[in-house]
Short mmCIF file of C-alpha atoms in Angstrom, two decimals:
data_model
loop_
_atom_site.label_atom_id
_atom_site.label_comp_id
_atom_site.label_asym_id
_atom_site.label_seq_id
_atom_site.Cartn_x
_atom_site.Cartn_y
_atom_site.Cartn_z
CA UNK A 270 -8.95 -32.84 6.35
CA UNK A 271 -12.33 -34.43 7.05
CA UNK A 272 -13.92 -31.40 8.68
CA UNK A 273 -17.50 -30.65 7.69
CA UNK A 274 -17.92 -28.21 4.83
CA UNK A 275 -18.01 -24.59 5.86
CA UNK A 276 -21.21 -24.15 3.86
CA UNK A 277 -19.89 -21.15 1.98
CA UNK A 278 -22.46 -19.33 -0.11
CA UNK A 279 -21.36 -16.57 -2.44
CA UNK A 280 -23.09 -13.20 -2.24
CA UNK A 281 -26.20 -13.53 -4.47
CA UNK A 282 -26.74 -11.35 -7.53
CA UNK A 283 -29.87 -9.85 -5.93
CA UNK A 284 -27.67 -8.00 -3.45
CA UNK A 285 -25.78 -6.24 -6.22
CA UNK A 286 -28.65 -5.82 -8.69
CA UNK A 287 -28.61 -2.09 -7.99
CA UNK A 288 -25.28 -1.85 -9.78
CA UNK A 289 -26.75 -3.18 -13.04
CA UNK A 290 -25.60 -6.12 -15.14
CA UNK A 291 -24.95 -4.50 -18.49
CA UNK A 292 -21.62 -4.59 -20.35
CA UNK A 293 -19.25 -1.78 -19.37
CA UNK A 294 -17.78 0.58 -21.99
CA UNK A 295 -14.06 -0.12 -22.47
CA UNK A 296 -12.97 3.37 -23.48
CA UNK A 297 -12.74 4.82 -19.94
CA UNK A 298 -10.07 2.22 -19.19
CA UNK A 299 -7.56 3.71 -21.63
CA UNK A 300 -8.76 6.95 -23.21
CA UNK A 301 -6.63 10.04 -22.35
CA UNK A 302 -9.59 12.40 -22.86
CA UNK A 303 -11.65 10.42 -20.36
CA UNK A 304 -8.74 10.44 -17.93
CA UNK A 305 -8.58 14.22 -18.17
CA UNK A 306 -12.22 14.30 -17.09
CA UNK A 307 -11.47 11.90 -14.21
CA UNK A 308 -8.58 14.05 -13.11
CA UNK A 309 -10.88 17.02 -12.62
CA UNK A 310 -14.09 15.24 -11.64
CA UNK A 311 -12.66 12.51 -9.41
CA UNK A 312 -9.10 13.06 -8.30
CA UNK A 313 -9.18 16.80 -7.61
CA UNK A 314 -12.37 16.27 -5.57
CA UNK A 315 -11.63 13.10 -3.58
CA UNK A 316 -9.72 12.19 -0.45
CA UNK A 317 -6.30 10.82 -1.32
CA UNK A 318 -4.09 9.01 1.19
CA UNK A 319 -0.58 10.47 1.20
CA UNK A 320 0.96 9.10 4.36
CA UNK A 321 0.60 8.29 8.03
CA UNK A 322 0.93 10.39 11.17
CA UNK A 323 3.86 8.24 12.31
CA UNK A 324 5.91 9.93 9.56
CA UNK A 325 5.51 13.31 11.26
CA UNK A 326 5.58 12.49 14.99
CA UNK A 327 7.09 15.79 16.25
CA UNK A 328 6.58 19.49 15.66
CA UNK A 329 8.40 20.59 12.54
CA UNK A 330 8.48 17.10 11.00
CA UNK A 331 7.47 17.17 7.36
CA UNK A 332 7.06 14.87 4.39
CA UNK A 333 7.16 16.05 0.80
CA UNK A 334 4.94 14.29 -1.72
CA UNK A 335 4.30 14.81 -5.42
CA UNK A 336 0.87 14.09 -6.88
CA UNK A 337 1.03 13.78 -10.64
CA UNK A 338 -2.72 14.05 -11.21
CA UNK A 339 -2.73 17.46 -9.50
CA UNK A 340 0.69 18.51 -10.85
CA UNK A 341 1.29 19.37 -7.18
CA UNK A 342 4.23 19.26 -4.85
CA UNK A 343 2.86 19.07 -1.30
CA UNK A 344 4.28 19.55 2.17
CA UNK A 345 2.65 17.73 5.07
CA UNK A 346 3.78 19.36 8.31
CA UNK A 347 3.24 18.70 12.01
CA UNK A 348 2.77 22.04 13.75
CA UNK A 349 3.73 23.15 17.25
CA UNK A 350 0.05 22.74 18.17
CA UNK A 351 0.18 19.06 17.15
CA UNK A 352 -2.02 19.55 14.09
CA UNK A 353 -1.05 17.93 10.77
CA UNK A 354 -1.46 20.36 7.87
CA UNK A 355 -0.82 20.17 4.16
CA UNK A 356 0.47 23.05 2.03
CA UNK A 357 1.45 23.49 -1.56
CA UNK A 358 5.24 23.34 -1.55
CA UNK A 359 5.35 26.72 -3.26
CA UNK A 360 6.55 30.04 -1.88
CA UNK A 361 3.72 32.52 -2.13
CA UNK A 362 6.11 35.13 -3.54
CA UNK A 363 6.78 33.58 -6.96
CA UNK A 364 6.01 29.90 -6.51
CA UNK A 365 9.47 28.46 -5.83
CA UNK A 366 9.51 25.07 -4.12
CA UNK A 367 10.47 25.46 -0.47
CA UNK A 368 11.64 21.88 0.05
CA UNK A 369 13.36 19.36 -2.20
CA UNK A 370 14.07 16.49 0.17
CA UNK A 371 11.46 13.78 0.80
CA UNK A 372 11.23 14.33 4.54
CA UNK A 373 12.87 16.10 7.44
CA UNK A 374 12.36 18.53 10.31
CA UNK A 375 12.34 22.31 10.09
CA UNK A 376 11.69 25.01 12.67
CA UNK A 377 10.41 27.05 9.73
CA UNK A 378 10.45 26.94 5.93
CA UNK A 379 12.69 29.47 4.20
CA UNK A 380 12.50 29.98 0.48
CA UNK A 381 16.00 29.75 -1.02
CA UNK A 382 15.19 32.38 -3.66
CA UNK A 383 14.42 35.58 -1.68
CA UNK A 384 14.34 34.30 1.91
CA UNK A 385 10.62 34.48 2.52
CA UNK A 386 10.19 32.44 5.69
CA UNK A 387 7.07 30.54 6.74
CA UNK A 388 6.01 29.04 10.08
CA UNK A 389 5.01 25.42 10.56
CA UNK A 390 1.39 26.54 10.36
CA UNK A 391 2.00 28.20 7.00
CA UNK A 392 2.01 31.83 8.20
CA UNK A 393 4.51 34.17 6.55
CA UNK A 394 6.94 35.10 9.33
CA UNK A 395 9.29 37.38 7.48
CA UNK A 396 10.18 38.59 4.01
CA UNK A 397 13.07 40.94 3.19
CA UNK A 398 12.08 44.45 2.10
CA UNK A 399 8.43 43.43 2.43
CA UNK A 400 7.15 47.03 2.39
CA UNK A 401 7.67 47.16 -1.36
CA UNK A 402 5.01 44.50 -1.98
CA UNK A 403 2.06 46.54 -0.71
CA UNK A 404 0.64 43.38 0.88
CA UNK A 405 -0.05 42.20 4.39
CA UNK A 406 1.72 39.08 5.63
CA UNK A 407 -1.70 37.59 6.28
CA UNK A 408 -2.29 37.59 2.53
CA UNK A 409 0.88 35.60 1.93
CA UNK A 410 0.47 32.45 4.05
CA UNK A 411 1.29 29.16 2.36
CA UNK A 412 -1.66 27.84 0.40
CA UNK A 413 -3.27 25.05 2.41
CA UNK A 414 -4.84 21.82 1.13
CA UNK A 415 -7.61 20.18 3.15
CA UNK A 416 -6.23 17.45 5.36
CA UNK A 417 -7.95 14.77 7.41
CA UNK A 418 -6.58 11.96 9.54
CA UNK A 419 -8.51 8.69 9.66
CA UNK A 420 -7.08 5.70 11.54
CA UNK A 421 -3.71 7.46 11.60
CA UNK A 422 -3.75 7.77 7.81
CA UNK A 423 -3.33 11.24 6.32
CA UNK A 424 -5.72 12.10 3.48
CA UNK A 425 -5.81 15.31 1.44
CA UNK A 426 -8.51 16.78 -0.77
CA UNK A 427 -8.13 19.63 -3.26
CA UNK A 428 -11.85 20.40 -3.13
CA UNK A 429 -12.69 22.95 -0.42
CA UNK A 430 -16.33 21.86 -0.58
CA UNK A 431 -15.81 18.11 -0.20
CA UNK A 432 -17.70 16.25 2.51
CA UNK A 433 -15.32 15.22 5.32
CA UNK A 434 -13.96 11.73 4.69
CA UNK A 435 -15.14 10.51 8.07
CA UNK A 436 -18.70 11.51 7.18
CA UNK A 437 -18.45 9.76 3.82
CA UNK A 438 -17.30 6.36 5.01
CA UNK A 439 -19.90 5.64 7.71
CA UNK A 440 -19.21 2.50 9.72
CA UNK A 441 -15.83 2.02 8.03
CA UNK A 442 -14.40 4.86 10.14
CA UNK A 443 -14.81 3.09 13.47
CA UNK A 444 -13.71 -0.23 11.97
CA UNK A 445 -10.56 1.27 10.48
CA UNK A 446 -9.77 2.89 13.82
CA UNK A 447 -9.74 -0.60 15.39
CA UNK A 448 -7.05 -1.89 13.02
CA UNK A 449 -3.35 -1.78 14.04
CA UNK A 450 -2.72 0.95 11.44
CA UNK A 451 -4.47 3.43 13.73
CA UNK A 452 -1.74 2.90 16.35
CA UNK A 453 1.15 2.28 13.95
CA UNK A 454 4.52 3.84 14.66
CA UNK A 455 6.42 2.48 11.65
CA UNK A 456 5.93 0.66 8.39
CA UNK A 457 7.64 -1.24 5.61
CA UNK A 458 7.03 0.01 2.09
CA UNK A 459 7.42 -1.00 -1.53
CA UNK A 460 6.37 0.92 -4.61
CA UNK A 461 5.76 0.28 -8.28
CA UNK A 462 5.05 1.95 -11.59
CA UNK A 463 2.94 0.00 -14.08
CA UNK A 464 1.92 0.56 -17.69
CA UNK A 465 -1.80 0.46 -17.11
CA UNK A 466 -4.76 2.70 -16.47
CA UNK A 467 -5.36 3.25 -12.75
CA UNK A 468 -8.77 1.49 -12.84
CA UNK A 469 -7.26 -1.65 -14.36
CA UNK A 470 -4.69 -1.67 -11.56
CA UNK A 471 -7.27 -0.96 -8.88
CA UNK A 472 -9.82 -3.49 -10.14
CA UNK A 473 -7.27 -6.29 -9.94
CA UNK A 474 -7.12 -5.78 -6.20
CA UNK A 475 -10.86 -5.67 -5.60
CA UNK A 476 -11.99 -8.95 -7.16
CA UNK A 477 -11.13 -12.50 -6.11
CA UNK A 478 -12.16 -14.24 -9.35
CA UNK A 479 -8.49 -14.30 -10.43
CA UNK A 480 -7.02 -15.70 -7.20
CA UNK A 481 -6.95 -19.38 -8.11
CA UNK A 482 -5.38 -18.70 -11.51
CA UNK A 483 -2.81 -16.04 -10.63
CA UNK A 484 -1.99 -16.99 -7.04
CA UNK A 485 -2.29 -20.79 -6.95
CA UNK A 486 0.59 -21.22 -4.51
CA UNK A 487 1.06 -17.90 -2.76
CA UNK A 488 -2.62 -17.19 -2.13
CA UNK A 489 -2.46 -19.01 1.16
CA UNK A 490 -5.90 -19.67 2.63
CA UNK A 491 -7.72 -17.56 0.07
CA UNK A 492 -9.42 -20.43 -1.72
CA UNK A 493 -10.63 -23.91 -0.80
CA UNK A 494 -12.94 -26.76 -1.85
CA UNK A 495 -16.03 -24.98 -0.50
CA UNK A 496 -15.05 -21.73 -2.15
CA UNK A 497 -12.78 -22.52 -5.09
CA UNK A 498 -12.66 -18.90 -6.26
CA UNK A 499 -12.15 -17.48 -2.78
CA UNK A 500 -15.11 -15.16 -3.08
CA UNK A 501 -15.84 -12.88 -0.11
CA UNK A 502 -18.59 -13.55 2.40
CA UNK A 503 -19.99 -10.03 2.14
CA UNK A 504 -19.87 -6.87 0.08
CA UNK A 505 -20.62 -3.45 1.47
CA UNK A 506 -21.25 -0.22 -0.40
CA UNK A 507 -21.16 3.12 1.42
CA UNK A 508 -21.59 5.95 -1.04
CA UNK A 509 -18.62 5.76 -3.40
CA UNK A 510 -16.68 3.58 -0.97
CA UNK A 511 -16.90 -0.18 -0.73
CA UNK A 512 -15.58 -3.18 1.07
CA UNK A 513 -15.51 -6.92 1.18
CA UNK A 514 -15.31 -9.38 4.04
CA UNK A 515 -12.56 -11.88 3.28
CA UNK A 516 -13.23 -15.61 3.42
CA UNK A 517 -10.40 -17.68 4.88
CA UNK A 518 -10.09 -21.43 4.32
CA UNK A 519 -10.23 -22.97 7.81
CA UNK A 520 -8.23 -25.97 6.54
CA UNK A 521 -5.24 -23.85 5.57
CA UNK A 522 -1.87 -25.12 6.71
CA UNK A 523 1.36 -23.13 6.30
CA UNK A 524 3.66 -24.63 3.66
CA UNK A 525 6.90 -25.09 5.53
CA UNK A 526 8.80 -24.59 8.77
CA UNK A 527 9.92 -21.03 8.12
CA UNK A 528 6.42 -19.93 7.18
CA UNK A 529 5.12 -21.60 10.36
CA UNK A 530 7.78 -19.89 12.48
CA UNK A 531 6.98 -16.54 10.89
CA UNK A 532 3.28 -16.84 11.59
CA UNK A 533 3.83 -18.01 15.16
CA UNK A 534 6.28 -15.24 15.96
CA UNK A 535 3.99 -12.67 14.38
CA UNK A 536 1.00 -13.93 16.34
CA UNK A 537 2.99 -13.92 19.59
CA UNK A 538 4.21 -10.38 19.03
CA UNK A 539 0.70 -9.13 18.18
CA UNK A 540 -0.84 -10.94 21.15
CA UNK A 541 1.70 -9.27 23.43
CA UNK A 542 0.40 -5.91 22.21
CA UNK A 543 -3.27 -6.95 22.40
CA UNK A 544 -3.49 -6.59 18.62
CA UNK A 545 -4.14 -10.16 17.52
CA UNK A 546 -7.86 -10.47 18.16
CA UNK A 547 -9.23 -7.33 16.57
CA UNK A 548 -12.90 -7.22 15.62
CA UNK A 549 -12.55 -6.28 11.95
CA UNK A 550 -9.60 -8.38 10.83
CA UNK A 551 -11.49 -9.89 7.88
CA UNK A 552 -12.48 -6.54 6.40
CA UNK A 553 -10.95 -5.17 3.24
CA UNK A 554 -11.62 -1.45 2.95
CA UNK A 555 -11.72 0.18 -0.49
CA UNK A 556 -11.99 3.95 -0.19
CA UNK A 557 -12.87 5.80 -3.36
CA UNK A 558 -11.03 6.39 -5.53
CA UNK A 559 -7.68 4.71 -4.90
CA UNK A 560 -7.11 3.40 -1.36
CA UNK A 561 -7.17 -0.16 -0.01
CA UNK A 562 -6.51 -1.57 3.43
CA UNK A 563 -6.78 -5.07 4.85
CA UNK A 564 -7.80 -5.17 8.49
CA UNK A 565 -6.03 -8.45 9.27
CA UNK A 566 -3.46 -7.61 11.96
CA UNK A 567 -1.11 -10.25 10.53
CA UNK A 568 -1.26 -8.58 7.12
CA UNK A 569 -2.24 -5.01 7.91
CA UNK A 570 -1.30 -3.42 4.62
CA UNK A 571 -2.46 -0.32 2.81
CA UNK A 572 -2.20 0.08 -0.93
CA UNK A 573 -2.68 3.37 -2.76
CA UNK A 574 -2.94 3.67 -6.53
CA UNK A 575 -1.92 7.04 -8.01
CA UNK A 576 -2.58 7.74 -11.70
CA UNK A 577 0.30 9.34 -13.58
CA UNK A 578 -1.60 9.59 -16.86
CA UNK A 579 -4.20 7.51 -18.70
CA UNK A 580 -1.77 4.64 -19.20
CA UNK A 581 0.64 4.79 -16.27
CA UNK A 582 0.00 4.18 -12.60
CA UNK A 583 2.15 4.42 -9.50
CA UNK A 584 1.46 2.41 -6.38
CA UNK A 585 2.57 2.49 -2.76
CA UNK A 586 2.07 -0.57 -0.56
CA UNK A 587 2.81 -0.45 3.15
CA UNK A 588 2.66 -2.91 5.99
CA UNK A 589 2.10 -1.04 9.23
CA UNK A 590 3.68 -2.00 12.55
CA UNK A 591 2.84 -0.97 16.10
CA UNK A 592 6.05 -0.19 17.96
CA UNK A 593 9.57 -1.17 17.00
CA UNK A 594 10.24 -4.89 16.75
CA UNK A 595 11.02 -5.84 20.34
CA UNK A 596 13.32 -8.71 19.49
CA UNK A 597 14.83 -10.71 16.64
CA UNK A 598 11.83 -13.03 16.38
CA UNK A 599 9.43 -10.16 15.86
CA UNK A 600 11.71 -8.57 13.27
CA UNK A 601 11.99 -11.94 11.51
CA UNK A 602 8.20 -12.35 11.56
CA UNK A 603 7.64 -8.92 10.06
CA UNK A 604 10.03 -9.69 7.21
CA UNK A 605 8.51 -13.11 6.58
CA UNK A 606 5.07 -11.49 6.31
CA UNK A 607 6.41 -8.73 4.09
CA UNK A 608 7.90 -11.34 1.76
CA UNK A 609 4.56 -13.15 1.42
CA UNK A 610 2.76 -9.91 0.63
CA UNK A 611 5.29 -8.66 -1.92
CA UNK A 612 5.54 -11.99 -3.71
CA UNK A 613 1.75 -12.11 -3.89
CA UNK A 614 1.45 -8.57 -5.28
CA UNK A 615 4.20 -9.30 -7.81
CA UNK A 616 2.13 -12.05 -9.39
CA UNK A 617 -0.50 -9.55 -10.55
CA UNK A 618 1.84 -7.36 -12.58
CA UNK A 619 1.73 -9.21 -15.92
CA UNK A 620 -2.04 -9.53 -16.06
CA UNK A 621 -2.54 -5.88 -15.11
CA UNK A 622 -0.22 -4.63 -17.85
CA UNK A 623 -1.58 -7.16 -20.34
CA UNK A 624 -5.08 -5.95 -19.51
CA UNK A 625 -4.14 -2.44 -20.48
CA UNK A 626 -2.15 -3.58 -23.54
CA UNK A 627 -5.17 -5.54 -24.72
CA UNK A 628 -7.58 -2.64 -24.37
CA UNK A 629 -5.54 0.46 -25.11
CA UNK A 630 -5.69 0.23 -28.89
CA UNK A 631 -9.48 0.20 -28.85
CA UNK A 632 -9.86 -3.52 -29.52
CA UNK A 633 -13.03 -3.87 -27.50
CA UNK A 634 -16.13 -1.76 -27.22
CA UNK A 635 -17.14 -3.33 -23.92
CA UNK A 636 -15.71 -5.26 -21.01
CA UNK A 637 -17.70 -7.43 -18.61
CA UNK A 638 -18.04 -7.79 -14.86
CA UNK A 639 -19.74 -10.80 -13.26
CA UNK A 640 -21.65 -10.79 -9.96
CA UNK A 641 -18.47 -11.39 -7.98
CA UNK A 642 -16.74 -8.46 -9.68
CA UNK A 643 -19.33 -6.16 -8.15
CA UNK A 644 -16.75 -3.88 -6.58
CA UNK A 645 -15.21 -3.21 -10.01
CA UNK A 646 -18.64 -2.31 -11.36
CA UNK A 647 -19.26 -0.05 -8.38
CA UNK A 648 -16.01 1.82 -9.03
CA UNK A 649 -16.96 2.29 -12.68
CA UNK A 650 -20.43 3.52 -11.75
CA UNK A 651 -19.02 5.97 -9.21
CA UNK A 652 -16.49 7.34 -11.69
CA UNK A 653 -19.13 7.80 -14.39
CA UNK A 654 -21.44 9.55 -11.95
CA UNK A 655 -18.68 12.01 -10.99
CA UNK A 656 -17.70 12.68 -14.59
CA UNK A 657 -21.32 13.23 -15.68
CA UNK A 658 -21.92 15.61 -12.80
CA UNK A 659 -18.75 17.52 -13.68
CA UNK A 660 -19.79 17.74 -17.34
CA UNK A 661 -23.23 19.01 -16.32
CA UNK A 662 -21.60 21.75 -14.22
CA UNK A 663 -19.46 22.80 -17.16
CA UNK A 664 -22.33 22.81 -19.65
CA UNK B 740 31.83 -8.26 9.94
CA UNK B 741 33.09 -10.58 12.66
CA UNK B 742 32.87 -14.35 12.80
CA UNK B 743 29.48 -15.77 13.69
CA UNK B 744 28.94 -16.84 17.30
CA UNK B 745 29.62 -20.47 18.30
CA UNK B 746 26.93 -22.80 17.04
CA UNK B 747 26.37 -20.89 13.83
CA UNK B 748 29.70 -21.55 12.08
CA UNK B 749 27.87 -23.56 9.43
CA UNK B 750 26.48 -20.29 8.07
CA UNK B 751 29.90 -18.69 7.49
CA UNK B 752 30.01 -19.71 3.81
CA UNK B 753 26.73 -17.82 3.25
CA UNK B 754 27.68 -14.53 4.87
CA UNK B 755 29.05 -12.80 1.78
CA UNK B 756 26.02 -13.57 -0.37
CA UNK B 757 23.20 -13.29 2.16
CA UNK B 758 24.16 -11.22 5.23
CA UNK B 759 23.15 -7.98 3.56
CA UNK B 760 21.77 -4.80 5.09
CA UNK B 761 18.34 -3.59 4.00
CA UNK B 762 15.38 -5.13 2.19
CA UNK B 763 16.54 -3.84 -1.19
CA UNK B 764 19.88 -5.64 -1.04
CA UNK B 765 18.39 -8.86 0.32
CA UNK B 766 15.62 -8.88 -2.28
CA UNK B 767 18.16 -8.33 -5.04
CA UNK B 768 20.31 -11.18 -3.71
CA UNK B 769 17.35 -13.56 -3.74
CA UNK B 770 16.44 -12.62 -7.31
CA UNK B 771 20.03 -12.83 -8.54
CA UNK B 772 20.77 -16.22 -6.93
CA UNK B 773 20.50 -19.51 -8.77
CA UNK B 774 18.01 -22.13 -7.64
CA UNK B 775 20.85 -24.11 -6.10
CA UNK B 776 22.18 -21.09 -4.22
CA UNK B 777 18.76 -20.40 -2.73
CA UNK B 778 18.19 -24.04 -1.84
CA UNK B 779 21.65 -24.45 -0.32
CA UNK B 780 21.24 -21.36 1.82
CA UNK B 781 17.79 -22.49 2.94
CA UNK B 782 19.06 -25.98 3.70
CA UNK B 783 21.82 -24.59 5.89
CA UNK B 784 19.88 -21.78 7.58
CA UNK B 785 16.46 -23.33 8.21
CA UNK B 786 17.71 -25.97 10.69
CA UNK B 787 19.53 -23.22 12.64
CA UNK B 788 16.63 -20.75 12.53
CA UNK B 789 15.10 -21.63 15.88
CA UNK B 790 18.44 -21.57 17.69
CA UNK B 791 19.53 -18.37 15.97
CA UNK B 792 16.34 -16.50 16.82
CA UNK B 793 16.41 -17.76 20.41
CA UNK B 794 20.02 -16.64 20.70
CA UNK B 795 19.33 -13.22 19.16
CA UNK B 796 16.18 -12.75 21.25
CA UNK B 797 18.51 -12.64 24.25
CA UNK B 798 20.27 -9.59 22.85
CA UNK B 799 19.05 -5.98 22.67
CA UNK B 800 17.66 -5.76 19.14
CA UNK B 801 18.53 -2.08 18.82
CA UNK B 802 22.25 -2.52 19.38
CA UNK B 803 23.45 -5.90 18.12
CA UNK B 804 27.22 -6.32 17.84
CA UNK B 805 28.78 -6.90 14.43
CA UNK B 806 28.65 -10.69 14.40
CA UNK B 807 25.13 -10.77 15.83
CA UNK B 808 23.98 -8.24 13.24
CA UNK B 809 25.42 -10.56 10.60
CA UNK B 810 23.42 -13.46 12.01
CA UNK B 811 20.30 -11.25 12.11
CA UNK B 812 20.76 -10.36 8.45
CA UNK B 813 21.16 -14.00 7.55
CA UNK B 814 17.86 -14.72 9.30
CA UNK B 815 16.20 -11.82 7.46
CA UNK B 816 17.45 -13.27 4.18
CA UNK B 817 15.94 -16.58 5.25
CA UNK B 818 12.68 -14.68 5.87
CA UNK B 819 12.85 -13.75 2.20
CA UNK B 820 14.28 -16.85 0.51
CA UNK B 821 11.96 -19.29 2.31
CA UNK B 822 9.08 -18.19 0.14
CA UNK B 823 10.76 -19.39 -3.04
CA UNK B 824 11.70 -22.74 -1.47
CA UNK B 825 8.60 -23.50 0.61
CA UNK B 826 5.89 -21.91 -1.51
CA UNK B 827 6.75 -20.79 -5.04
CA UNK B 828 8.93 -23.64 -6.27
CA UNK B 829 9.39 -23.44 -10.03
CA UNK B 830 7.31 -20.25 -10.13
CA UNK B 831 10.23 -18.38 -8.53
CA UNK B 832 11.80 -17.17 -11.79
CA UNK B 833 8.59 -15.62 -13.06
CA UNK B 834 7.90 -14.17 -9.65
CA UNK B 835 11.38 -12.67 -9.52
CA UNK B 836 10.94 -11.00 -12.91
CA UNK B 837 7.75 -9.30 -11.71
CA UNK B 838 8.64 -8.62 -8.08
CA UNK B 839 11.86 -6.86 -9.09
CA UNK B 840 9.49 -4.05 -10.13
CA UNK B 841 8.27 -3.71 -6.54
CA UNK B 842 10.97 -1.49 -5.07
CA UNK B 843 11.51 -1.42 -1.34
CA UNK B 844 11.88 1.87 0.48
CA UNK B 845 14.64 1.01 2.93
CA UNK B 846 14.46 2.47 6.39
CA UNK B 847 15.22 -0.31 8.82
CA UNK B 848 18.40 -0.78 10.86
CA UNK B 849 19.20 -4.30 9.59
#
């Protein structure tokens, strides 16, 4: 414990001056009218992570997802040609949902109502008594939603004119491709629904100021004498996207024999797959508007925040794994890591919901972000910019 | 379920409460247990962890027999309960109240 200090220096204010320092209006963090603007200006125009290619490994595999902000039921389908496509889960005859189950495999998609049948690429294959419609089948393909795969992660965008995600995120693309998620074949998942605005949820997971107060025991290695708040060593801003480089306390010791065994088994399993020493393991990627991923191969989790309405938010957290666990030790290690992550995420729930409860009645005109809450300020600025641009278009 | 293999008999009293299939059931068991139940399970299982994992590592993970699957599930419960004993301590109750809202999507064989 007598090692020399790591000489940690927090990111200086000068580096984030461009974001401003003024108080931030509180209303966007609870107001339903503002959320309605966000829905159109942000969510219906941004890339949203809905899954991973490992969920649809073979032709005909599909997953069915509902996005509340778009009031959309979506089908993500792997085609015979290997491409992953997304369609509205709505028969083009009269809109009936084609699929109810969450996932499965279909050679084609037949509407239960009048037997219109669609191929895996969305083309209308057959429809009984079709001559009476005075249409061509080409006019009746399933309605597609733009789909892009980055690091194995499937993103969709309802805006036909949106810039490709890969072009938006710059250097993050190559870095994310180097993380185990890009080669993942399975995952563990837990989900939540919280009574809070989506930005209050999201902001909690992009600032470290709270770590020492909310995670004093479970936040292993996130804080230390040189860096009592566990601030990051770097912030990056790429358009509307952002990231931080995580600081780890070099003095950290696991707390007990099971935690030690879990870490060692996890490290052994990753080393055996050449996944332990990856170049971007300290990066935390925050893709606008609602996606997070930690690059650390020992804790390679994604976290997506989906607004339900102005005051309710749904979340999906996944830890991604490369290959099936090869033995009991690897399976044990995965579960030990999953436990750490879930227990840590649990600790944030009260303060997130209390944040919304405190604001939602209009108690405050402004909230405040300090230098080391720069990512929260950047999210706010990006949202406001999108909403103002949308309003200008409508004017 | 089948009796546990020789060497692991000391875990028999914990099978009913902790040898559960799926993350959802194991997480619920941890949250529902008393402090003493968690500590007693940890105290019995932790000293056998190394031997149990070494023993199970010698078996094909995809097709464990009934008694080995029971031992695997006990170890996976240990991989959950350890965090309350080794890390959270008296913060476990508050953590349980909040983490019960983080629902697992089960899709693993054990």
